[in-house]
XYZ file of C-alpha atoms in Angstrom:
678
model
C 15.308 30.981 -4.199
C 16.500 27.384 -4.416
C 17.940 26.128 -7.698
C 16.533 22.645 -7.051
C 14.199 21.781 -9.975
C 11.749 20.189 -7.528
C 11.378 23.376 -5.510
C 10.497 25.676 -8.411
C 6.925 27.026 -8.429
C 4.599 26.148 -11.296
C 1.768 28.218 -12.716
C -1.221 26.067 -13.644
C -3.670 28.480 -15.212
C -4.612 30.839 -12.330
C -3.224 28.500 -9.652
C 0.338 28.924 -8.381
C 1.776 25.651 -7.096
C 4.657 26.161 -4.665
C 6.852 23.334 -5.992
C 6.755 20.460 -8.468
C 5.759 17.563 -6.193
C 2.193 16.330 -5.955
C 0.315 13.552 -4.243
C -1.904 12.085 -6.953
C -5.420 10.930 -6.264
C -5.680 7.730 -4.282
C -8.264 6.345 -1.909
C -6.845 5.244 1.444
C -10.311 3.950 2.381
C -10.598 6.280 5.378
C -14.075 7.770 4.708
C -16.791 7.385 7.318
C -20.257 7.000 5.784
C -18.731 8.142 2.499
C -17.523 11.410 4.041
C -13.958 12.737 4.618
C -14.173 13.049 8.388
C -11.439 13.221 11.042
C -9.089 10.425 9.974
C -9.306 11.376 6.296
C -8.785 15.070 7.001
C -5.810 14.500 9.325
C -4.123 12.233 6.781
C -4.581 14.747 3.955
C -3.492 17.763 6.005
C -0.287 16.016 7.160
C 0.989 15.855 3.585
C 0.140 19.534 3.054
C 1.994 20.320 6.269
C 4.972 18.389 4.899
C 5.281 20.799 1.989
C 3.678 19.093 -1.006
C 2.438 21.557 -3.668
C -0.830 19.830 -4.477
C -2.589 16.954 -2.826
C -5.371 15.125 -4.611
C -7.941 13.163 -2.698
C -10.293 10.340 -3.501
C -9.180 7.770 -5.968
C -12.057 8.110 -6.886
C -15.185 9.763 -5.501
C -18.391 8.305 -6.918
C -20.681 10.674 -8.832
C -23.650 8.305 -9.241
C -25.525 5.800 -7.148
C -25.017 3.107 -9.791
C -21.246 3.495 -9.325
C -21.030 1.883 -5.882
C -17.526 1.758 -4.402
C -16.021 -1.699 -4.085
C -14.141 -0.464 -1.041
C -14.590 2.565 1.190
C -14.658 5.607 -1.142
C -16.055 9.121 -0.920
C -19.622 9.624 -2.153
C -19.597 12.804 -4.232
C -23.239 12.362 -5.200
C -24.379 13.362 -1.693
C -25.000 17.026 -0.841
C -23.908 16.364 2.737
C -20.308 15.935 1.559
C -19.883 19.680 0.940
C -19.240 20.836 4.538
C -16.861 17.917 5.134
C -14.965 18.838 1.970
C -14.872 22.466 3.115
C -13.310 21.535 6.476
C -10.608 19.547 4.691
C -9.856 22.116 1.979
C -9.654 24.975 4.470
C -7.176 23.007 6.584
C -5.028 22.140 3.551
C -5.043 25.712 2.274
C -3.916 26.935 5.706
C -0.767 24.839 5.163
C -0.066 26.523 1.825
C -0.945 23.604 -0.436
C -3.535 23.300 -3.189
C -6.087 20.511 -3.108
C -8.093 18.740 -5.792
C -10.382 15.743 -5.888
C -10.817 12.945 -8.403
C -14.315 12.106 -9.606
C -15.459 9.009 -11.437
C -18.182 6.695 -12.542
C -16.808 3.173 -12.253
C -18.917 1.720 -15.040
C -18.213 -2.019 -15.087
C -15.355 -1.732 -12.558
C -17.615 -2.516 -9.591
C -20.373 -4.936 -8.622
C -24.160 -4.881 -8.766
C -24.415 -6.361 -5.243
C -22.787 -3.316 -3.640
C -24.518 -0.148 -2.481
C -28.119 0.026 -3.697
C -27.994 -3.172 -5.817
C -28.458 -1.253 -9.050
C -27.253 -2.831 -12.284
C -23.788 -1.724 -13.271
C -23.300 -0.451 -16.792
C -20.758 -0.069 -19.586
C -20.720 0.564 -23.351
C -20.817 -3.217 -23.837
C -21.888 -6.348 -21.965
C -18.276 -7.436 -21.412
C -17.455 -7.939 -17.749
C -14.219 -6.799 -16.146
C -12.133 -9.765 -14.974
C -11.090 -8.081 -11.724
C -14.607 -7.364 -10.428
C -16.395 -10.151 -12.295
C -19.819 -8.514 -12.688
C -21.616 -8.451 -16.047
C -22.781 -4.936 -16.952
C -25.921 -3.655 -18.558
C -25.202 -2.066 -21.938
C -25.573 1.671 -21.354
C -28.595 3.495 -22.824
C -29.051 7.105 -23.966
C -30.899 8.098 -20.801
C -28.088 6.634 -18.689
C -25.581 8.784 -20.562
C -27.618 11.954 -20.010
C -28.093 11.135 -16.323
C -24.427 10.393 -15.671
C -23.196 13.538 -17.463
C -25.476 15.548 -15.167
C -24.168 13.588 -12.150
C -20.585 14.573 -13.032
C -21.593 18.232 -13.331
C -23.498 18.140 -10.029
C -20.525 16.544 -8.260
C -18.078 19.102 -9.685
C -20.327 21.899 -8.467
C -20.368 20.361 -4.982
C -16.578 20.140 -4.971
C -16.206 23.802 -5.940
C -18.668 24.739 -3.196
C -16.480 22.716 -0.823
C -13.428 24.835 -1.637
C -11.555 22.468 -3.936
C -9.086 24.045 -6.355
C -10.139 21.675 -9.067
C -11.442 18.306 -10.187
C -9.657 15.504 -11.985
C -11.621 12.901 -13.913
C -10.480 9.317 -13.456
C -10.707 8.019 -16.998
C -8.380 5.010 -17.023
C -10.174 1.717 -16.525
C -13.398 3.441 -15.444
C -16.501 4.397 -17.441
C -14.896 7.200 -19.464
C -12.108 4.879 -20.608
C -14.652 2.158 -21.287
C -16.170 4.545 -23.849
C -12.779 5.450 -25.341
C -11.310 1.942 -25.649
C -12.377 -0.066 -28.700
C -12.127 -3.186 -26.514
C -15.019 -2.100 -24.289
C -17.172 0.109 -26.527
C -19.661 -1.709 -28.743
C -22.119 1.167 -29.082
C -23.562 2.456 -32.335
C -24.367 6.072 -33.065
C -22.835 9.172 -31.555
C -20.904 7.420 -28.748
C -19.519 4.381 -30.589
C -17.353 3.554 -33.575
C -14.580 5.978 -34.622
C -12.394 7.787 -32.073
C -14.342 11.022 -32.413
C -17.465 9.214 -31.198
C -15.728 7.165 -28.500
C -14.192 10.341 -27.051
C -17.501 12.225 -27.119
C -18.687 11.071 -23.687
C -15.486 12.319 -22.035
C -15.760 15.721 -23.711
C -19.484 15.975 -22.943
C -18.700 15.386 -19.277
C -16.004 18.069 -19.279
C -18.288 20.487 -21.119
C -21.069 20.008 -18.566
C -18.664 20.443 -15.658
C -17.049 23.550 -17.149
C -20.464 25.179 -17.584
C -21.117 24.635 -13.871
C -17.741 25.575 -12.361
C -16.552 28.333 -14.696
C -13.032 29.114 -15.853
C -11.510 29.835 -12.424
C -11.469 26.154 -11.511
C -8.916 23.539 -12.585
C -10.166 20.575 -14.606
C -7.839 17.722 -15.489
C -7.950 14.101 -16.564
C -6.014 11.013 -15.592
C -6.292 8.926 -18.699
C -4.844 5.935 -20.535
C -2.554 6.975 -23.354
C -1.653 3.352 -24.186
C -3.599 0.363 -22.879
C -0.824 -2.084 -23.792
C -3.535 -4.480 -24.948
C -4.020 -5.904 -28.419
C -7.056 -4.240 -29.964
C -7.134 -1.506 -27.323
C -6.045 2.102 -27.323
C -2.479 2.128 -28.610
C 0.262 4.720 -28.325
C -0.508 6.529 -31.604
C -4.194 6.832 -30.747
C -3.286 7.816 -27.185
C -1.237 10.743 -28.452
C -4.109 11.763 -30.716
C -6.477 11.614 -27.723
C -4.091 13.866 -25.812
C -4.101 16.405 -28.651
C -7.897 16.363 -28.864
C -8.255 16.815 -25.115
C -5.928 19.823 -25.261
C -7.624 21.288 -28.326
C -11.050 21.013 -26.696
C -10.153 23.989 -24.493
C -12.079 22.335 -21.671
C -9.217 20.993 -19.546
C -6.062 22.364 -17.964
C -3.676 19.403 -17.719
C -3.132 15.743 -18.593
C -2.214 13.095 -16.008
C -0.731 10.252 -18.038
C -1.240 6.529 -17.413
C 0.145 3.653 -19.452
C -1.456 0.223 -19.186
C -4.726 -1.368 -18.141
C -6.232 -2.240 -14.749
C -8.878 -4.837 -15.563
C -6.710 -7.676 -14.165
C -4.347 -7.965 -11.208
C -1.286 -8.273 -13.485
C -2.420 -5.263 -15.496
C -2.951 -3.141 -12.384
C 0.458 -4.158 -11.055
C 2.163 -3.061 -14.283
C 0.417 0.331 -14.050
C 1.327 0.725 -10.354
C 4.543 -1.306 -10.023
C 5.580 -2.831 -6.722
C 8.950 -3.770 -5.226
C 11.224 -5.783 -7.479
C 9.830 -4.006 -10.538
C 11.537 -1.125 -12.323
C 11.231 2.393 -10.941
C 9.476 5.020 -13.088
C 8.717 2.583 -15.937
C 6.315 4.959 -17.717
C 8.112 8.264 -17.128
C 9.687 8.431 -20.588
C 6.288 7.664 -22.112
C 4.722 10.543 -20.168
C 7.531 12.711 -21.503
C 6.557 11.750 -25.062
C 2.991 12.903 -24.404
C 4.246 16.218 -23.042
C 6.557 16.688 -26.026
C 3.768 15.873 -28.493
C 1.231 18.244 -26.915
C 3.209 21.019 -25.188
C 0.489 20.820 -22.568
C 0.820 20.665 -18.749
C 1.579 17.024 -17.954
C 1.458 15.163 -14.632
C 2.574 11.602 -13.982
C 3.032 9.131 -11.135
C 4.015 5.451 -11.216
C 6.651 4.127 -8.784
C 8.649 7.309 -8.461
C 9.739 6.548 -4.890
C 12.906 8.610 -4.485
C 13.897 12.251 -4.750
C 16.601 11.615 -7.371
C 14.123 10.110 -9.842
C 11.576 12.843 -9.174
C 14.244 15.521 -9.662
C 15.256 13.935 -12.977
C 11.618 13.889 -14.122
C 11.381 17.656 -13.729
C 14.929 18.618 -14.735
C 14.729 16.560 -17.934
C 11.387 18.108 -18.853
C 9.581 14.767 -18.787
C 6.662 16.207 -16.794
C 5.570 19.481 -15.221
C 4.419 17.982 -11.920
C 5.728 14.696 -10.540
C 3.623 12.419 -8.363
C 5.208 10.736 -5.333
C 2.069 9.246 -3.853
C 3.093 6.039 -2.108
C 6.338 7.771 -1.111
C 4.243 10.346 0.761
C 2.356 7.590 2.536
C 5.749 6.459 3.813
C 7.010 9.948 4.630
C 4.592 12.897 4.434
C 7.410 15.386 5.026
C 9.518 14.711 1.925
C 9.396 18.283 0.614
C 10.247 19.829 3.970
C 13.254 17.520 4.305
C 14.405 18.457 0.796
C 14.139 22.122 1.720
C 16.065 21.515 4.950
C 18.733 19.547 3.028
C 17.891 16.418 5.031
C 17.177 14.024 2.179
C 19.055 11.280 4.034
C 16.346 11.398 6.731
C 13.505 10.687 4.291
C 11.873 7.402 5.201
C 12.073 5.326 1.982
C 9.119 3.752 0.257
C 10.058 0.096 -0.260
C 7.275 -0.691 -2.743
C 5.769 -3.394 -0.528
C 2.321 -2.155 -1.596
C 0.837 -3.051 1.762
C -1.022 0.254 1.415
C -2.841 -0.477 -1.822
C -3.272 -4.222 -1.425
C -5.017 -3.769 1.936
C -7.824 -1.641 0.526
C -8.724 -4.372 -1.950
C -9.080 -6.683 1.036
C -11.594 -4.253 2.514
C -9.205 -2.634 4.961
C -7.720 0.776 5.634
C -4.547 1.664 3.740
C -1.472 1.599 5.978
C 2.207 1.948 5.102
C 4.164 -1.200 5.880
C 6.741 0.721 7.901
C 5.161 4.026 8.923
C 2.482 3.141 11.434
C 1.508 6.811 11.860
C 0.147 7.034 8.310
C -3.633 6.900 8.478
C -3.433 7.241 12.263
C -2.446 10.909 12.397
C -5.072 11.578 15.069
C -3.341 9.201 17.505
C 0.192 8.443 16.227
C 2.967 11.019 15.695
C 5.071 11.368 12.562
C 7.511 13.422 14.619
C 8.338 11.990 18.044
C 8.166 14.452 20.964
C 10.787 14.507 23.728
C 10.012 12.819 27.057
C 9.869 14.835 30.263
C 12.482 12.593 31.894
C 15.374 10.607 30.413
C 15.255 6.842 31.004
C 17.512 3.863 30.360
C 15.830 1.524 27.864
C 17.208 -1.923 27.003
C 15.849 -3.629 23.898
C 16.517 -7.247 23.021
C 16.200 -7.930 19.306
C 17.068 -5.784 16.292
C 14.321 -6.794 13.903
C 11.682 -4.305 12.722
C 9.965 -4.117 16.134
C 13.187 -3.717 18.102
C 14.657 -1.129 15.745
C 11.464 0.936 15.657
C 11.329 0.875 19.460
C 14.993 1.929 19.586
C 14.419 4.773 17.133
C 11.345 6.094 18.929
C 12.872 5.817 22.405
C 16.014 7.587 21.212
C 13.910 10.360 19.641
C 12.239 10.680 23.042
C 15.684 11.435 24.461
C 16.244 8.157 26.305
C 19.489 6.224 26.591
C 18.939 3.126 24.453
C 20.910 -0.114 24.372
C 20.062 -2.900 21.910
C 21.213 -6.536 22.083
C 20.992 -8.730 18.992
C 22.013 -12.389 18.723
C 22.829 -12.187 15.004
C 25.745 -10.323 13.487
C 23.418 -8.017 11.540
C 20.126 -6.276 12.260
C 16.910 -7.115 10.447
C 15.366 -10.289 11.823
C 12.828 -11.771 9.431
C 13.188 -8.832 7.048
C 16.801 -9.759 6.372
C 15.486 -13.211 5.429
C 12.720 -11.719 3.273
C 15.260 -9.567 1.428
C 17.077 -12.708 0.234
C 14.518 -12.854 -2.595
C 15.544 -10.753 -5.564
C 12.031 -9.368 -5.946
C 11.870 -8.277 -2.274
C 15.347 -6.819 -1.850
C 13.936 -3.324 -1.298
C 12.555 -4.503 2.058
C 16.014 -4.149 3.600
C 15.578 -0.361 3.426
C 13.142 -0.723 6.339
C 16.126 -1.848 8.402
C 18.786 0.373 6.845
C 16.758 3.543 7.470
C 16.166 2.657 11.116
C 19.805 1.796 11.671
C 20.807 5.128 10.174
C 18.359 6.977 12.399
C 19.453 5.039 15.493
C 23.116 5.774 14.792
C 22.309 9.464 14.359
C 20.522 9.393 17.713
C 23.318 7.603 19.571
C 21.746 4.189 20.170
C 24.239 1.571 21.427
C 24.171 -1.812 19.655
C 25.650 -5.125 20.780
C 25.559 -7.663 17.908
C 26.513 -11.345 18.132
C 25.229 -11.176 21.688
C 22.662 -13.688 22.922
C 21.307 -11.649 25.808
C 20.587 -13.560 28.998
C 18.715 -12.130 31.962
C 22.008 -11.187 33.645
C 23.089 -9.335 30.491
C 19.948 -7.201 30.589
C 20.004 -6.610 34.345
C 23.637 -5.528 34.286
C 22.509 -2.449 32.332
C 20.278 -1.312 35.255
C 17.389 -0.541 32.919
C 14.276 1.468 33.698
C 12.442 -0.218 30.805
C 13.071 -3.522 29.014
C 11.512 -4.274 25.635
C 11.637 -7.851 24.356
C 11.578 -7.910 20.560
C 13.127 -11.312 20.000
C 10.687 -12.385 17.298
C 9.875 -16.029 16.743
C 11.142 -19.258 15.236
C 9.477 -21.332 12.496
C 6.645 -23.542 13.714
C 6.897 -26.866 11.888
C 5.530 -29.255 14.508
C 2.090 -29.408 12.896
C 1.850 -33.059 11.773
C 0.435 -36.039 13.635
C 3.750 -37.791 12.957
C 6.944 -37.187 11.021
C 7.527 -33.558 12.031
C 11.232 -34.385 12.331
C 11.309 -35.173 8.595
C 10.258 -31.723 7.389
C 12.162 -28.464 6.996
C 10.884 -24.903 7.314
C 10.410 -22.286 4.610
C 13.098 -20.282 6.444
C 15.571 -23.157 6.020
C 15.143 -22.954 2.248
C 15.165 -19.151 1.933
C 18.248 -18.765 4.148
C 20.144 -21.495 2.311
C 20.637 -23.508 5.511
C 19.049 -26.529 3.796
C 19.846 -27.572 0.240
C 16.783 -27.714 -2.067
C 15.440 -31.131 -2.982
C 14.539 -32.208 -6.481
C 10.878 -33.187 -5.920
C 9.397 -31.010 -3.195
C 6.054 -30.577 -1.465
C 5.592 -27.151 0.113
C 2.809 -27.276 2.697
C 1.732 -23.668 3.231
C -0.656 -23.358 6.142
C 0.231 -19.718 6.889
C -0.490 -18.249 3.472
C 2.110 -15.498 3.725
C 5.164 -14.516 1.687
C 7.493 -17.136 3.185
C 5.729 -20.076 1.537
C 5.852 -18.535 -1.935
C 9.411 -17.312 -1.431
C 10.541 -20.815 -0.507
C 8.710 -22.273 -3.501
C 10.393 -19.733 -5.775
C 13.851 -20.579 -4.395
C 13.162 -24.280 -4.924
C 11.802 -23.862 -8.453
C 14.720 -21.670 -9.509
C 17.082 -24.341 -8.185
C 15.479 -26.814 -10.593
C 13.131 -28.650 -8.220
C 9.726 -29.953 -9.183
C 7.460 -28.090 -6.748
C 3.917 -28.542 -5.511
C 2.414 -25.930 -3.175
C -0.375 -27.377 -1.049
C -2.750 -25.501 1.254
C -5.849 -26.477 3.241
C -7.387 -23.117 2.314
C -9.666 -22.622 -0.684
C -7.100 -20.212 -2.171
C -3.334 -20.277 -1.800
C -1.356 -17.487 -0.110
C -4.362 -15.427 1.059
C -2.122 -13.169 3.177
C 0.004 -12.117 0.197
C -2.846 -10.204 -1.481
C -3.444 -9.458 -5.136
C -0.722 -7.173 -6.469
C 2.073 -8.781 -4.455
C 0.986 -12.139 -5.856
C 1.674 -11.074 -9.444
C 5.518 -11.321 -9.450
C 5.353 -14.686 -7.680
C 2.911 -16.071 -10.235
C 4.970 -14.829 -13.157
C 7.968 -16.638 -11.722
C 6.299 -19.805 -10.427
C 4.176 -20.447 -13.503
C 7.284 -20.104 -15.649
C 8.764 -22.974 -13.624
C 5.566 -25.061 -13.908
C 4.864 -25.121 -10.170
C 1.694 -27.007 -9.195
C -0.862 -25.373 -6.873
C -3.142 -27.619 -4.838
C -5.884 -26.129 -2.650
C -8.227 -27.641 -0.001
C -5.822 -30.448 0.976
C -3.958 -30.790 4.260
C -0.632 -32.476 4.953
C -1.341 -34.732 7.938
C 1.764 -36.886 8.407
C 5.087 -37.850 6.886
C 7.181 -41.013 6.942
C 10.448 -42.152 5.413
C 10.516 -44.790 2.665
C 14.136 -45.470 1.749
C 15.625 -42.222 0.534
C 12.173 -40.799 -0.191
C 9.449 -39.290 1.967
C 5.800 -40.260 1.856
C 3.451 -37.347 2.573
C 0.022 -38.412 3.848
C -2.643 -35.989 2.705
C -6.190 -35.475 3.914
C -8.823 -32.777 3.708
C -10.750 -30.665 6.183
C -13.807 -31.524 4.083
C -13.386 -35.203 4.977
C -13.344 -38.493 3.100
C -9.890 -38.085 1.561
C -6.720 -40.135 2.084
C -3.984 -39.535 -0.472
C -0.222 -39.651 -0.538
C 2.685 -37.993 -2.310
C 6.181 -39.450 -2.678
C 8.799 -36.675 -2.608
C 12.361 -36.154 -1.478
C 11.692 -33.014 0.578
C 8.779 -31.577 2.551
C 8.756 -27.869 3.418
C 6.315 -26.533 6.011
C 5.263 -22.889 6.335
C 3.100 -22.456 9.424
C 4.152 -19.117 10.892
C 6.329 -18.713 13.957
C 6.318 -19.546 17.647
C 7.390 -16.653 19.905
C 10.972 -16.757 21.173
C 9.914 -15.640 24.634
C 12.103 -17.462 27.191
C 13.937 -14.279 28.165
C 10.676 -12.411 28.639
C 9.366 -15.000 31.092
C 12.715 -15.126 32.884
C 12.646 -11.344 33.401
C 8.946 -11.137 34.199
C 9.123 -11.822 37.996
C 11.572 -8.967 38.522
C 9.501 -6.362 36.666
C 7.214 -3.743 38.209
C 4.318 -4.544 35.893
C 4.950 -8.308 35.607
C 4.846 -7.807 31.846
C 1.319 -6.407 31.812
C 0.319 -3.788 29.254
C -2.702 -1.649 30.062
C -4.687 -1.686 26.849
C -6.729 1.277 28.066
C -3.558 3.373 28.410
C -2.136 2.020 25.136
C -5.237 2.977 23.165
C -5.595 6.316 24.944
C -1.985 7.218 24.156
C -0.868 7.583 27.747
C 2.088 6.151 29.635
C 2.028 2.657 31.098
C 1.668 2.879 34.880
C 0.625 -0.670 35.847
C 2.433 -1.747 39.034
C 1.750 -5.314 40.109
C 5.097 -5.818 41.832
C 6.227 -2.819 43.964
C 9.619 -4.469 44.465
C 10.267 -4.632 40.718
C 13.260 -2.797 39.283
C 12.063 -2.102 35.712
C 9.054 -2.136 33.437
C 8.932 -5.060 31.003
C 7.107 -5.285 27.685
C 7.278 -7.507 24.618
C 6.388 -6.537 21.073
C 6.153 -7.950 17.558
C 6.410 -11.675 16.888
C 7.770 -12.215 20.401
C 4.072 -11.930 21.304
C 2.515 -13.822 18.372
C 3.157 -14.336 14.673
C 1.813 -11.360 12.708
C 3.493 -9.164 10.099
C 5.999 -6.341 9.663
C 3.459 -3.568 9.989
C 2.044 -5.036 13.193
C 5.532 -5.285 14.693
C 6.340 -1.658 13.879
C 2.952 -0.441 15.116
C 3.458 -2.379 18.363
C 6.733 -0.549 18.870
C 5.550 2.943 17.951
C 2.404 3.062 20.033
C 4.124 1.680 23.120
C 7.458 3.505 22.857
C 6.026 6.936 22.024
C 4.775 7.211 25.620
C 7.821 5.800 27.442
């Protein structure tokens, strides 16, 4: 047996867990009609196949109709979910892993205009800032109904083959009862802690009566809200003791913080640039105070930190949830002593931020996650070895090189710069986004292991490519900043890239016109503000930086507000002209009737990129397919066979921003789904 602390089994009541690593409950927003169908099942099973001890689904499944999901969650209040749950649990158990589900009533953490348009409810009329809806103050008959709904849902989950149920208490209805900030009830459910905790214990009691003792029940709860007037650490430890002493539950899953605002949520689930494992020691204090099985997850992205968590006795089971979205085979690679091959989570939080925008959760640099039915995590060998030439060593080019090399092809990469990375190397110039460079470092390591040939400082011309006698050419040259967006004066502006790279010295009074709404505009503004400039960010949109999304916005705002940056929405920079050693920015509005001006010494424009595609068009006439990609074949997962030019010597494709300005995930997905069939 291995001596690795992470690989030791753990006995949780009657359930033997094969190691100490879990995937905690999270909702990737893959349900179809509220059910865990094909995509959801394939995603969950992949992590079980990768060796995890316990995977938890649904963050969280709704137990009542007046707890409508604000994004695509499982609906545990429907009887029809049972056979879908059974298919998923059977498949997970076949892989040797345990599986649980998280149940909840959202209380005020949702909206009345979702689902059936029923009023939302809470133990007070106070709305939650994040979801903005004002709740009905809960009544006695609501409490009785919801307790029964929890018990019904738990019974369904046991019928579906789950090993247990976890209640999501933090931020949701149960926590809204427990926290003195959100409970204004009188009588048995309000006032002192004993009363505020009663609803939670009543729910557990009702569930235990339904499911019996041979079923795991746990709770993910707030042991310290980190809010004045809320549940503090001392009360949190007392809550933990009372939960243990109730005899109703089998483990504690510890959370520290609050999730009623974007900054609060980001501190609970930290992103890149924030400290790793910030609440691990706190979870260890709960375990020490209770001597009760303790789980915890919060930015534990690497094996070393997870190993420390177990070896030091901080927790009994360590959650590596986002890390398993990045690499579902972490445990297997640990067992095979291949930790260096683990694809690193970079904390970009593309996964979680996307679901709050109403989309499916995808990992920023593993395009197979959530697409297990169509995209491989492990690349199969090709039937015939080919010569593949790739131009560009950004995220698209490196992913294509990695996948083609895994296929067994001979791969040659040309890159004009002296280092790989493309736009990611620029992104990683920001202190808060330095972890992004691991996207590049991991791919370079994999490519070197697979024998890919790189030529850096080499601006590849058509002759350079053709001299390699390629069977396939992939153009991944990316794009260049697009700043020619004004009616006049475009020659007077600089790009966000110019500022981030340091190619242009920051001004002292700067207008940043952000018409792309992505990270580059905010990064440039942060560089400028830290250099001492007075900065105004202007956008024609009704909200600034809409592509950055909520949790990624938090570190920027903490930095930019500290430097007193001004944010101006619904105004458009139309033209610029020089006035002595100053610049006059002429400002209008898409809404009409506005003509303003700003006098500054520097104008920065962020308007995405224009594809760097000259080489592609130069090579196009000599290609068999004339650059065409069959979308039918691409989406069906079959090889590209288009032949528009029988005299052509090679197949030619372009990917990533060499096609159009998008994002890192799109570039990597472009590369994977094309290269996996070459």
